[in-house]
Coordinates of C-alpha atoms and ligand atoms in Angstrom, one line a residue:
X1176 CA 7.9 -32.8 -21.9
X1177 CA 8.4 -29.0 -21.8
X1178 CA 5.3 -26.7 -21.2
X1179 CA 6.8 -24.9 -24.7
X1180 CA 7.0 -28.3 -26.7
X1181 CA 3.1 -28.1 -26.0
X1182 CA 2.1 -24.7 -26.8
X1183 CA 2.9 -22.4 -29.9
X1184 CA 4.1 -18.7 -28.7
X1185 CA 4.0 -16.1 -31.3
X1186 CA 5.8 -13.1 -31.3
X1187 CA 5.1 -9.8 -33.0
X1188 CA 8.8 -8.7 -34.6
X1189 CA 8.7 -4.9 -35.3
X1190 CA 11.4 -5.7 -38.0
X1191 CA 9.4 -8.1 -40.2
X1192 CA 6.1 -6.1 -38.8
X1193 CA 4.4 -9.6 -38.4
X1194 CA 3.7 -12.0 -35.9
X1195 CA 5.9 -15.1 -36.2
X1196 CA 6.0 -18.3 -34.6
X1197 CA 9.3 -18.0 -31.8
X1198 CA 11.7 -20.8 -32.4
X1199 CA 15.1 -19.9 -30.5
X1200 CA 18.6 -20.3 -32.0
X1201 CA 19.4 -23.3 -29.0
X1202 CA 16.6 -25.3 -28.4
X1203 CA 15.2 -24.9 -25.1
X1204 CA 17.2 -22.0 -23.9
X1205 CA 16.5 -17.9 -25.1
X1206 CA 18.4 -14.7 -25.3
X1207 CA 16.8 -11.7 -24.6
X1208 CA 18.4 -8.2 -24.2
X1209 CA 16.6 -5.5 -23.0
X1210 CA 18.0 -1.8 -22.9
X1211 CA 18.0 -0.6 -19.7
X1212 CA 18.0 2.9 -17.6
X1213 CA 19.7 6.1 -18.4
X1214 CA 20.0 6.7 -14.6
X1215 CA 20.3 10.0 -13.6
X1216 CA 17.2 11.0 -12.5
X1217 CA 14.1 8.5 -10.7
X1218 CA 12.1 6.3 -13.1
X1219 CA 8.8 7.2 -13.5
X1220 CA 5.7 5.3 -14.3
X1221 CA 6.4 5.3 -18.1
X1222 CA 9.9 3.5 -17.8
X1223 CA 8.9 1.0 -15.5
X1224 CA 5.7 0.2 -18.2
X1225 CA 8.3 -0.7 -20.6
X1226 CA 10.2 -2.8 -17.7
X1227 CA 7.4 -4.7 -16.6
X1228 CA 6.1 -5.4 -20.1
X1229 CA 9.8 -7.1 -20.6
X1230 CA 9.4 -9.0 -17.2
X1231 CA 5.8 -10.4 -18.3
X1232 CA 7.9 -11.8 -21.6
X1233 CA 11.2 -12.9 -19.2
X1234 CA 8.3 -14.6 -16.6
X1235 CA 6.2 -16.4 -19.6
X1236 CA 9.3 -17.9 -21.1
X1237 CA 10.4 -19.3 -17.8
X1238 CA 7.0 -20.7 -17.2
X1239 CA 6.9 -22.3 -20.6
X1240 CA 10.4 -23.7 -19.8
X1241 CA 12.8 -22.3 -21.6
X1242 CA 16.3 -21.3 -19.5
X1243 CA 16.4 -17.7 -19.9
X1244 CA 19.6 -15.5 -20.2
X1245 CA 17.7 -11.9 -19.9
X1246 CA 20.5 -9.3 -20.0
X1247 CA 19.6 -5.6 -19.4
X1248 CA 22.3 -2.9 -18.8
X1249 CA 22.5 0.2 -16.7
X1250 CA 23.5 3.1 -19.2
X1251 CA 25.9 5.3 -17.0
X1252 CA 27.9 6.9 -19.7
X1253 CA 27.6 8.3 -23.2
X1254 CA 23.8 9.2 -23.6
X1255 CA 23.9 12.8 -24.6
X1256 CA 20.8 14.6 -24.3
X1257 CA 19.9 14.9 -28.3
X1258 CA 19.3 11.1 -28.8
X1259 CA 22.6 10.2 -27.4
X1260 CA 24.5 12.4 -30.3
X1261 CA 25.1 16.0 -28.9
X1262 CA 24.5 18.2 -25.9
X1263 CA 25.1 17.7 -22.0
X1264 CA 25.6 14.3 -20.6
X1265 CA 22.6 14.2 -18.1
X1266 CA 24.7 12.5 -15.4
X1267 CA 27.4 14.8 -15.6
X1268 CA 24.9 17.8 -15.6
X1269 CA 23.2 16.3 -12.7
X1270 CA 26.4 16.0 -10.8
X1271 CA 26.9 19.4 -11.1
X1272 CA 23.5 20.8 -9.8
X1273 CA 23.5 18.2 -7.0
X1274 CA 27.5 18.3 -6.6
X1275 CA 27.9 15.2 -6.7
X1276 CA 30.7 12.8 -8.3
X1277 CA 28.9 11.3 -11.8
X1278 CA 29.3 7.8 -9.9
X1279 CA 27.4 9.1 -7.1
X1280 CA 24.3 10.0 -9.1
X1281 CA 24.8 6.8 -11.4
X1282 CA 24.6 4.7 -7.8
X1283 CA 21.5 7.0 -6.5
X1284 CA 19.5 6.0 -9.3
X1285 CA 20.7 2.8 -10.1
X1286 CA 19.4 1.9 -6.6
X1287 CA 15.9 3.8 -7.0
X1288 CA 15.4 1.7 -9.9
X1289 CA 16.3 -1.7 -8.4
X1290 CA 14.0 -0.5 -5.2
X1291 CA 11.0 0.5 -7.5
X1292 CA 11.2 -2.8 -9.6
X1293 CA 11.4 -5.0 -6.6
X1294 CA 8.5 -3.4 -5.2
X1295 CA 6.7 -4.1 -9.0
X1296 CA 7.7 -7.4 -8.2
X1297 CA 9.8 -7.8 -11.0
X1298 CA 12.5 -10.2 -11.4
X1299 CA 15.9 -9.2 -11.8
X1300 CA 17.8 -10.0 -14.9
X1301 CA 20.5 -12.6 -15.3
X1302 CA 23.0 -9.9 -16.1
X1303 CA 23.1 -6.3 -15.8
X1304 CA 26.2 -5.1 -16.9
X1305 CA 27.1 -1.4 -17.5
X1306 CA 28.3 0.6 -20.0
X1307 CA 31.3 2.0 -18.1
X1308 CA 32.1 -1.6 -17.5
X1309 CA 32.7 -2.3 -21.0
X1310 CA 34.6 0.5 -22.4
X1311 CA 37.2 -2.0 -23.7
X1312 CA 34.8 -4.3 -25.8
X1313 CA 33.7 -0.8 -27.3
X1314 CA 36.6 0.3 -28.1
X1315 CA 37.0 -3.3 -30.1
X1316 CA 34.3 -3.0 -31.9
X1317 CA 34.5 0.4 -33.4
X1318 CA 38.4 -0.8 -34.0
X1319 CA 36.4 -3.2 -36.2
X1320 CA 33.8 -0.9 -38.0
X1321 CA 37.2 0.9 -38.6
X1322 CA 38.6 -1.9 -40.4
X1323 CA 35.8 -2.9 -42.7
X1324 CA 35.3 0.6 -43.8
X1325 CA 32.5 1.7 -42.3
X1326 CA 33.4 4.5 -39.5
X1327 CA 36.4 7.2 -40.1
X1328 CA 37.8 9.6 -37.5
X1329 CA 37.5 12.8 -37.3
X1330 CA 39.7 15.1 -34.7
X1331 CA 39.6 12.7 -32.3
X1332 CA 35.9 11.3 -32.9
X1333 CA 34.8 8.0 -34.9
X1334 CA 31.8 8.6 -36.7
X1335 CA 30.0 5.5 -38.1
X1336 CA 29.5 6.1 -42.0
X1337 CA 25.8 5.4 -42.9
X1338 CA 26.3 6.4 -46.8
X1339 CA 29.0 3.8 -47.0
X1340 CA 26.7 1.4 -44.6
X1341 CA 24.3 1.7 -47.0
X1342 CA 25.6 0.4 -50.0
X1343 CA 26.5 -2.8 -48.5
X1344 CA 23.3 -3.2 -46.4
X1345 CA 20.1 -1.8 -45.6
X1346 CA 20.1 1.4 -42.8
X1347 CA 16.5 1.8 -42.4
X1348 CA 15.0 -1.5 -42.3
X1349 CA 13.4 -1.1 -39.0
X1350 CA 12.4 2.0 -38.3
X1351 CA 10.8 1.8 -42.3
X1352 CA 12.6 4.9 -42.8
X1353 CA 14.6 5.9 -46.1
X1354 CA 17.7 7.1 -45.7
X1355 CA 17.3 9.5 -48.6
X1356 CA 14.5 11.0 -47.1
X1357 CA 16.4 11.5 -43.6
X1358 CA 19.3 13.6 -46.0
X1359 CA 16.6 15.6 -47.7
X1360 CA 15.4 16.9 -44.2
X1361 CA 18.6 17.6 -42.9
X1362 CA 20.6 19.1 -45.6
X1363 CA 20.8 22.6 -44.1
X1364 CA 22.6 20.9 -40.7
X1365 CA 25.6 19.8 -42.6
X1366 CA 27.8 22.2 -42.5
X1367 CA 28.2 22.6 -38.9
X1368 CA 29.1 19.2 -38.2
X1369 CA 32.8 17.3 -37.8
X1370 CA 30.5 14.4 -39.6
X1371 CA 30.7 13.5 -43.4
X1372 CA 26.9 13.8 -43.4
X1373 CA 24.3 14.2 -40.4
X1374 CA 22.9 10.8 -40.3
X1375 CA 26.4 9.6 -39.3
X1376 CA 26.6 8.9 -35.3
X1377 CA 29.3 9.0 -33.0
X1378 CA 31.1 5.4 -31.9
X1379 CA 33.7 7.7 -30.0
X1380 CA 33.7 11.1 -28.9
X1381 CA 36.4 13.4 -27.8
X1382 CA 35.8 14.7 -24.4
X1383 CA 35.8 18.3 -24.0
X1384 CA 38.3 19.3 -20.9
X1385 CA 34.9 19.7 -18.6
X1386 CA 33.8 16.4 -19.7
X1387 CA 35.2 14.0 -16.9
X1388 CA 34.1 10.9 -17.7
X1389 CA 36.3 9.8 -19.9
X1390 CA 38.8 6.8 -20.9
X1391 CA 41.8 6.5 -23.2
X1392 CA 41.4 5.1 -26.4
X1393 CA 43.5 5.1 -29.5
X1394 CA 41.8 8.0 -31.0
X1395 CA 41.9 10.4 -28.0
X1396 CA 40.6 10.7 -24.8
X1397 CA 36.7 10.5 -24.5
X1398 CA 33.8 8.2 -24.1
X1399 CA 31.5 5.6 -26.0
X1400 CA 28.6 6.9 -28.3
X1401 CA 25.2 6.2 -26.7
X1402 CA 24.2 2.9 -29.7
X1403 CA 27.7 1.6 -29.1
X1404 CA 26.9 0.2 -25.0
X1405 CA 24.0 -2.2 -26.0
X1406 CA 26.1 -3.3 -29.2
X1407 CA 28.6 -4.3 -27.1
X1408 CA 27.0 -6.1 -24.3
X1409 CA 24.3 -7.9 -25.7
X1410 CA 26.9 -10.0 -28.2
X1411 CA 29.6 -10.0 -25.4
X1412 CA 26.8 -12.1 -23.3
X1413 CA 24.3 -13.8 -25.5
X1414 CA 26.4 -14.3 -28.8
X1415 CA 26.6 -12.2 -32.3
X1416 CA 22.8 -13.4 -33.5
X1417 CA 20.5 -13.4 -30.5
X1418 CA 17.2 -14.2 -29.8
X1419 CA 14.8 -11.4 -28.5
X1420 CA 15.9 -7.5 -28.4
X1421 CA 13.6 -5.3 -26.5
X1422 CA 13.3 -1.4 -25.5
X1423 CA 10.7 0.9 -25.8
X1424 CA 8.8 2.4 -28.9
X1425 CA 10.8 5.3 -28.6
X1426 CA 14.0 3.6 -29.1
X1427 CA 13.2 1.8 -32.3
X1428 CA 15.1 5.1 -33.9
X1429 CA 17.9 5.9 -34.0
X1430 CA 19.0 3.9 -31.2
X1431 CA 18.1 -0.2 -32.6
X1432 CA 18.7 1.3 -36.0
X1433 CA 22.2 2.0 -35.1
X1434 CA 22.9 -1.1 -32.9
X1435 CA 21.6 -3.0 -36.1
X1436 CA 24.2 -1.2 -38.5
X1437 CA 26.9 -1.4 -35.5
X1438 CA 26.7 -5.3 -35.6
X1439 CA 26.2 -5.9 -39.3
X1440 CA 29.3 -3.5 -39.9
X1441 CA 31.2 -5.8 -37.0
X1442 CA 29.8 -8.9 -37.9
X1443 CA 28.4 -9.0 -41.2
X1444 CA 25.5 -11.2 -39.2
X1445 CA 21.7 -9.6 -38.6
X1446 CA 22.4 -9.4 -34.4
X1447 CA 18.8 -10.1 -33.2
X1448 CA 15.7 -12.4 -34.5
X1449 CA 13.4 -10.9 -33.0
X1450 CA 13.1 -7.3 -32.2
X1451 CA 10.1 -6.1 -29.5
X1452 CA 8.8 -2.2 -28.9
X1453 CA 6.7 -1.5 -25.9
X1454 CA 4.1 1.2 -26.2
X1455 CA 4.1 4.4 -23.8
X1456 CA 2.2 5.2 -21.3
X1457 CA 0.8 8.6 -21.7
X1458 CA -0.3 11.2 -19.0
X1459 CA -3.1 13.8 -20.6
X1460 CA -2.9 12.1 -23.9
X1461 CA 0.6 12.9 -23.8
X1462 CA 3.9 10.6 -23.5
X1463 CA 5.6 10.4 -19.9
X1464 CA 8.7 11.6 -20.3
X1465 CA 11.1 12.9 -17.5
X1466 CA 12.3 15.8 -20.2
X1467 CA 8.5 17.5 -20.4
X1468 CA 8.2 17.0 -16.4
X1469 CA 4.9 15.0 -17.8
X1470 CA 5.3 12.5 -15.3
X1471 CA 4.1 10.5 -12.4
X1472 CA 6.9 9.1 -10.1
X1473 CA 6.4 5.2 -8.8
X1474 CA 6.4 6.9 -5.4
X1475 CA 4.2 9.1 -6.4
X1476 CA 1.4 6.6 -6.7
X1477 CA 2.3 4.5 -3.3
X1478 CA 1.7 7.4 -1.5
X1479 CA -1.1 9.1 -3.6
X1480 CA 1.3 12.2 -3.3
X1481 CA 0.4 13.7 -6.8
X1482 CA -2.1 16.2 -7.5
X1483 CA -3.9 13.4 -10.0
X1484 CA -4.7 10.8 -7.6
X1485 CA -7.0 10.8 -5.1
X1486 CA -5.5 7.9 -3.0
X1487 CA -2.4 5.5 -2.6
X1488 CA -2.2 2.7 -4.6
X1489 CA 0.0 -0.5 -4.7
X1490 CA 2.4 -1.5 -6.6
X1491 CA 0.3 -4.8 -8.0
X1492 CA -3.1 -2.9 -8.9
X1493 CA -0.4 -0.5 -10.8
X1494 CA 0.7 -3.4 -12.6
X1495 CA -2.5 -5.0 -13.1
X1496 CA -3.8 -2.0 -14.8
X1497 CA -0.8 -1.9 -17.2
X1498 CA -1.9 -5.4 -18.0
X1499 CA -5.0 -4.9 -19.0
X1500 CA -3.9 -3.0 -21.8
X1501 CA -1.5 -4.9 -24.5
X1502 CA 2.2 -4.2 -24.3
X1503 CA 1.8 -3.2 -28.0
X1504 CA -0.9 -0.2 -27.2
X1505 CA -0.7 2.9 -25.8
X1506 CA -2.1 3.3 -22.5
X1507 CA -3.0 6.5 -20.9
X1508 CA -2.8 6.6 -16.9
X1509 CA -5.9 8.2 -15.0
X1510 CA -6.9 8.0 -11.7
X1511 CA -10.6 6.9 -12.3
X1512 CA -8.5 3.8 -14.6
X1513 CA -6.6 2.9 -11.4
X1514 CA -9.6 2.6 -9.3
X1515 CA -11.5 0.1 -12.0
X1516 CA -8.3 -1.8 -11.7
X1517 CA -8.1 -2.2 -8.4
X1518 CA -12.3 -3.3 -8.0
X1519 CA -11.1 -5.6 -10.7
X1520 CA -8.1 -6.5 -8.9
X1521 CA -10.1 -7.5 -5.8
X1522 CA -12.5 -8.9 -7.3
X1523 CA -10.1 -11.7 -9.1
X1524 CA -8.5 -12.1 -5.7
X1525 CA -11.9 -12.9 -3.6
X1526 CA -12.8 -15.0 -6.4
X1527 CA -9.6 -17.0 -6.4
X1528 CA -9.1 -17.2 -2.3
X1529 CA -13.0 -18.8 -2.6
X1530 CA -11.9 -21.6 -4.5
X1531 CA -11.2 -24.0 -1.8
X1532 CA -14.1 -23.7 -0.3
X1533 CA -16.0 -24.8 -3.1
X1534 CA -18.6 -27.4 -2.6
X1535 CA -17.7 -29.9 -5.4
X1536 CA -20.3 -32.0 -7.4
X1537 CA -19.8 -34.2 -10.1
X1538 CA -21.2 -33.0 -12.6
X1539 CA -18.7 -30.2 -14.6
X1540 CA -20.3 -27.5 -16.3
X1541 CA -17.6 -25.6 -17.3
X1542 CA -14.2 -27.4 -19.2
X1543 CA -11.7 -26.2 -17.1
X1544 CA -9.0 -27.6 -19.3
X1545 CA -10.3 -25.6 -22.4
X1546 CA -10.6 -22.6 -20.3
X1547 CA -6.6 -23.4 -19.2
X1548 CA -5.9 -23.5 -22.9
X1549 CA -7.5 -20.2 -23.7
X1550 CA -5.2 -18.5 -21.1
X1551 CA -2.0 -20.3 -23.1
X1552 CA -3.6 -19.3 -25.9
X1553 CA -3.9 -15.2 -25.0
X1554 CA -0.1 -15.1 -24.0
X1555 CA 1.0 -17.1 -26.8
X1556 CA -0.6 -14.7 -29.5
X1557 CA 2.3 -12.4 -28.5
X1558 CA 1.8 -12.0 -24.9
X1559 CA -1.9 -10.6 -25.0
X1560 CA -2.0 -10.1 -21.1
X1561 CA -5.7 -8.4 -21.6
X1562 CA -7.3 -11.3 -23.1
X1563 CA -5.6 -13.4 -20.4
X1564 CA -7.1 -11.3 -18.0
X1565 CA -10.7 -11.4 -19.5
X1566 CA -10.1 -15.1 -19.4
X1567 CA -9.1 -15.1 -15.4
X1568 CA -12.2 -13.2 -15.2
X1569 CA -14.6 -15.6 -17.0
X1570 CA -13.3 -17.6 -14.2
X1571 CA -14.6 -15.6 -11.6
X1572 CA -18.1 -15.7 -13.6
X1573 CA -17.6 -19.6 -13.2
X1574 CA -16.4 -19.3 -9.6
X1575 CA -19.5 -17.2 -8.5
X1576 CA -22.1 -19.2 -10.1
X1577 CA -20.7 -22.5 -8.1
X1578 CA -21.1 -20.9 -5.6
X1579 CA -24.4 -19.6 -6.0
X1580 CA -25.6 -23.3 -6.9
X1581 CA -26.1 -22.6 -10.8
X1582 CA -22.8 -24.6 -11.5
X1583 CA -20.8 -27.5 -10.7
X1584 CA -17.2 -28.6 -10.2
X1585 CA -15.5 -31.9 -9.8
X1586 CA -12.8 -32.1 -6.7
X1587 CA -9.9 -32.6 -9.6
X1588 CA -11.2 -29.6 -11.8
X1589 CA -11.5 -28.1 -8.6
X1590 CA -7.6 -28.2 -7.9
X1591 CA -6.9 -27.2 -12.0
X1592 CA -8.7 -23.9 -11.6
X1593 CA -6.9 -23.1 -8.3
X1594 CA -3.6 -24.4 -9.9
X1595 CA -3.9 -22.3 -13.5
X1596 CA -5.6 -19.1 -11.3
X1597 CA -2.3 -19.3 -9.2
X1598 CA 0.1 -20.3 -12.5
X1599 CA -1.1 -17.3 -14.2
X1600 CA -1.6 -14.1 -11.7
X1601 CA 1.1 -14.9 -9.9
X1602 CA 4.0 -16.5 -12.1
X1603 CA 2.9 -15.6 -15.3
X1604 CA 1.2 -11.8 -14.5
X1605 CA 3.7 -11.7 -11.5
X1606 CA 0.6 -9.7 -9.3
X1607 CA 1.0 -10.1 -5.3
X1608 CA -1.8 -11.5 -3.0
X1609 CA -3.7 -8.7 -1.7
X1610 CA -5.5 -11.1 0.6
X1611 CA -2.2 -12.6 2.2
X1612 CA -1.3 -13.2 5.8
X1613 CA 0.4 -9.5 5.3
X1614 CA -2.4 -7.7 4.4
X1615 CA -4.8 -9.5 7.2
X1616 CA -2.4 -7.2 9.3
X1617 CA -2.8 -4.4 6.9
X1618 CA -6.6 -4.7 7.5
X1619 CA -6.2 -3.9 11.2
X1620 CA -3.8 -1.0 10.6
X1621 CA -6.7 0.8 8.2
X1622 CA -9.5 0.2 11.2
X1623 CA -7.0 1.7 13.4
X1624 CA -5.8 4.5 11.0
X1625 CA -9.8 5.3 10.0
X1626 CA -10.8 5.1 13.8
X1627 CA -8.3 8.2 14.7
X1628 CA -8.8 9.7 11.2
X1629 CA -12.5 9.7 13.0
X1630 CA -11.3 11.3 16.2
X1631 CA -9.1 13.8 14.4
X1632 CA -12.4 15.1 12.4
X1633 CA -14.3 14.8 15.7
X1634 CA -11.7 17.4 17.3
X1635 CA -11.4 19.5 14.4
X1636 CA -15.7 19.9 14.9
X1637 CA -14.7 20.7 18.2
X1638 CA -11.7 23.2 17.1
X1639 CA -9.8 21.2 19.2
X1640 CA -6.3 21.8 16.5
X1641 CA -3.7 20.7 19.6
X1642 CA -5.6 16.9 19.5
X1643 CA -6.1 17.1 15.6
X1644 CA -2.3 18.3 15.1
X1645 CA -1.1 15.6 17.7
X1646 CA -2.9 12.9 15.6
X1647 CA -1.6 13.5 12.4
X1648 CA 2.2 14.5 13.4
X1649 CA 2.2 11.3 15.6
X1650 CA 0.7 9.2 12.6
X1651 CA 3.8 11.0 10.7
X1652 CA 6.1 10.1 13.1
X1653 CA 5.8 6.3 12.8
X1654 CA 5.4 6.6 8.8
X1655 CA 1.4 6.9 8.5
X1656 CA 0.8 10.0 6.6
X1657 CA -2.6 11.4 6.1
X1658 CA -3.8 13.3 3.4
X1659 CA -7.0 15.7 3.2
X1660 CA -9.2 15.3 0.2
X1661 CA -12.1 16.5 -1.6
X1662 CA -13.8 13.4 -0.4
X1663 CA -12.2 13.1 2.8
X1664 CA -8.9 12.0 4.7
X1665 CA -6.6 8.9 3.3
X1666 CA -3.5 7.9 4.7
X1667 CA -0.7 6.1 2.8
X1668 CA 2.5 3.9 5.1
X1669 CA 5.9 5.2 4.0
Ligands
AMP2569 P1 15.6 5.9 -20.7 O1 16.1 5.8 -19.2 O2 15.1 7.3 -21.0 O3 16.6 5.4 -21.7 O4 14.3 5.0 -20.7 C1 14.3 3.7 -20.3 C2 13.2 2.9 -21.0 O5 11.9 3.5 -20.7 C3 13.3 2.9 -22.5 O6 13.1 1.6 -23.0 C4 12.3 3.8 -23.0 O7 11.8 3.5 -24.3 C5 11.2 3.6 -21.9 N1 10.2 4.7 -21.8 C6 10.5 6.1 -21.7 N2 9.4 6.8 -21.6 C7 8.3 5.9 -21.7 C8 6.9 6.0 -21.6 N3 6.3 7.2 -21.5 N4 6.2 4.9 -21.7 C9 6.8 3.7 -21.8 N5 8.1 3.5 -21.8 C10 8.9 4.6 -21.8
ZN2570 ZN1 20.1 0.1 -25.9

């Protein structure tokens, strides 16, 4: 029997705005699409929230059993810089600072992101397909659109038609918004536009002669609209009706809106059953955004090279404070936030690497198989990592009271804790061992770093800057930078 024939995951869909019991289309198997990076620039902290939210989801479906087919693309054309609809093509701008060819920059970033995410410890996805890979099956689908009425062309542009969307279906109906409100607040913009009426978006734009990325198509020479790429790959890989779409908050409008009017216009079928938003991550009380410059950069953190942090910190406490906020909430990044999460962090890990030394008894005074259930029972109420973790941490409460003598544990209760500890922080959460055979050796490098981090301040005393200078540029030279704080010198390994 199937770990999800036993246990009853929930989902909140942001289109129904409830939580509903998940029961895939094929029975034992789930599609998930996931939009992926714009890539012209590094992702930052925020972008990789809304990634590793959607690898806790992609991880906890494969635990409970299910064979996953998680597509998520790499947009590398046709996301213009007003919500995909007009301005620069970031790529191509970027290619021009950096003069560069648009596939160079596309490559740079599409390999900064795979990096970042492997050191996350995130799992790739089955598929990640592109949108310049698929300029055919776009083309086919606005070809489609085109004949059911619902897109006209315009110089050499399709424009999808919402008006005439609209009165055979709902445009709206996830991002709550009325469409007659949206043309009341944008009357005045009319006029400038090619468009029959502003909330139409582009399926195919004419490229301008500077515009080089471009591909024939029957309507001129140009490129996909922004909604079109996910349209087209999600139902070319996991069918017309799917399981699970997820992005972040941000992208509920216009971009799901659109992909939801894009495949009912296609298809006359509702694409996706259940529709997931992942909250931001804020910097200040503000969104990270890489627009605003109101960012912190994955690196940024290892290193502790950011004038917000006051030390490095890995990749797994990073991800273990994400966690203990709900995918569904906002969560604002600080520095004192990270270090709570990374007492808490080590904490869970002494506590879990004690477990096998454990005297056992036999006498239980703690159910271990309830307490197994209550950590089911926190991911299956729509993923609630938080209460999963307050859970790992009653644990610990158990864990320390055996071994102070308060409590007992059986031999087999013994090996269920050690089993559901491991299921969960690593499979499920998808942390890494910070007490591992690795970081033994990374215990040794820090007494060695601290003891010439202690002889460099002993020279500077002395104003002896040729020894101090020697000791930092030769840390430097084999990767080990250090940094002077407020509260004294840190070093991070590149
Ligand atoms: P982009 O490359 O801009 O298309 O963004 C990639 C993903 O990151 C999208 O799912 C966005 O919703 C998400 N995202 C952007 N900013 C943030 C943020 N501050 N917090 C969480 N997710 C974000
Ligand atoms: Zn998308």
């Amino acid at each position: 029997m199937n770990l999800y024939e036993q246990q009853e995951l929930t989902i909140y869909n942001s289109l129904s705005k409830s939580k509903e019991k998940f029961n895939p289309i094929h029975q034992g198997a789930v599609g998930m699409y996931v939009c992926g990076p714009t890539v012209y620039s590094n992702v930052h902290l925020g972008n990789c929230r809304t990634f590793l939210s959607f690898d806790l989801v992609f991880r906890y479906l494969k635990h409970l059993g299910y064979k996953v087919r998680y597509v998520r693309n790499i947009t590398d054309a046709g996301h213009l810089e007003n919500d995909g609809e007009s301005g620069d093509d970031p790529i191509l701008k970027k290619a021009r600072i950096e003069k560069l060819e648009p596939m160079e920059v596309v490559q740079k970033y599409t390999v900064d992101f795979h990096t970042t995410m492997a050191k996350f410890n995130a799992l790739p996805p089955s598929i990640e397909p592109t949108a310049t890979g698929h300029i055919i099956e776009q083309i086919q689908i606005v070809e489609k659109i085109i004949a059911e009425g619902y897109a006209y062309e315009k110089n050499g542009s399709v424009y999808f038609d919402v008006l005439k969307f609209n009165e055979d279906y709902t445009y709206g109906k996830l991002s709550g918004r009325q469409l007659e409100d949206m043309i009341s607040n944008t009357r005045e913009l009319a006029a400038q536009s090619e468009k029959k009426n502003p909330q139409d978006f582009a399926l195919w734009k004419k490229a301008e002669p500077q515009h080089i990325m471009r591909w024939p198509s029957p309507w001129s020479d140009g490129f996909p609209g922004w909604h079109l790429e996910c349209t087209a790959m999600s139902t070319k890989y996991l069918g017309t009706q799917f399981d699970i779409h997820g992005g972040g908050m941000d992208l509920k409008f216009p971009h799901h809106e659109c992909e939801i009017a894009q495949a009912e216009a296609s298809t006359k079928k509702s694409p996706v059953n259940y529709w997931m938003h992942a909250n931001m991550l804020t910097l200040n009380g503000k969104k990270m955004a890489k627009s605003t410059g109101n960012n912190i950069l994955p690196n940024e953190l290892f290193t502790g090279e950011n004038g917000v942090l006051s030390k490095a910190f890995s990749p797994t406490v990073a991800k273990f404070f994400m966690f203990q906020a709900h995918y569904r909430s906002i969560l604002d990044f600080s520095n004192d936030a990270l270090l709570a999460s990374e007492k808490g962090f080590n904490r869970l890990m002494e506590a879990f690497h004690s477990i096998a030394s454990l005297e056992t008894s036999k006498t239980d005074t703690f159910s271990i198989s309830e307490w197994r259930q209550s950590c089911y029972d926190a991911m299956n109420d729509d993923f609630n990592s938080p209460i999963l973790i307050a859970q790992l941490f009653e644990a610990v409460k158990f864990i320390n009271s055996v071994k102070e003598g308060i409590a007992g544990i059986s031999e087999s209760d013994k090996q269920l804790l050690q089993q559901t500890m491991s299921d969960f922080i690593f499979d499920v959460l998808g942390l890494e061992d910070s007490i591992s055979e690795n970081n033994a050796d990374g215990d040794k490098l820090t007494g060695a770093v601290e003891l010439l981090i202690a002889l460099r301040n002993q020279a500077r005393s002395n104003k002896d800057f040729a020894t101090s200078d020697q000791i930092r540029d030769q840390l430097l030279a084999v990767g080990i930078q250090l940094k002077d704080g407020k509260d004294g010198t840190t070093f991070s390994v590149n």
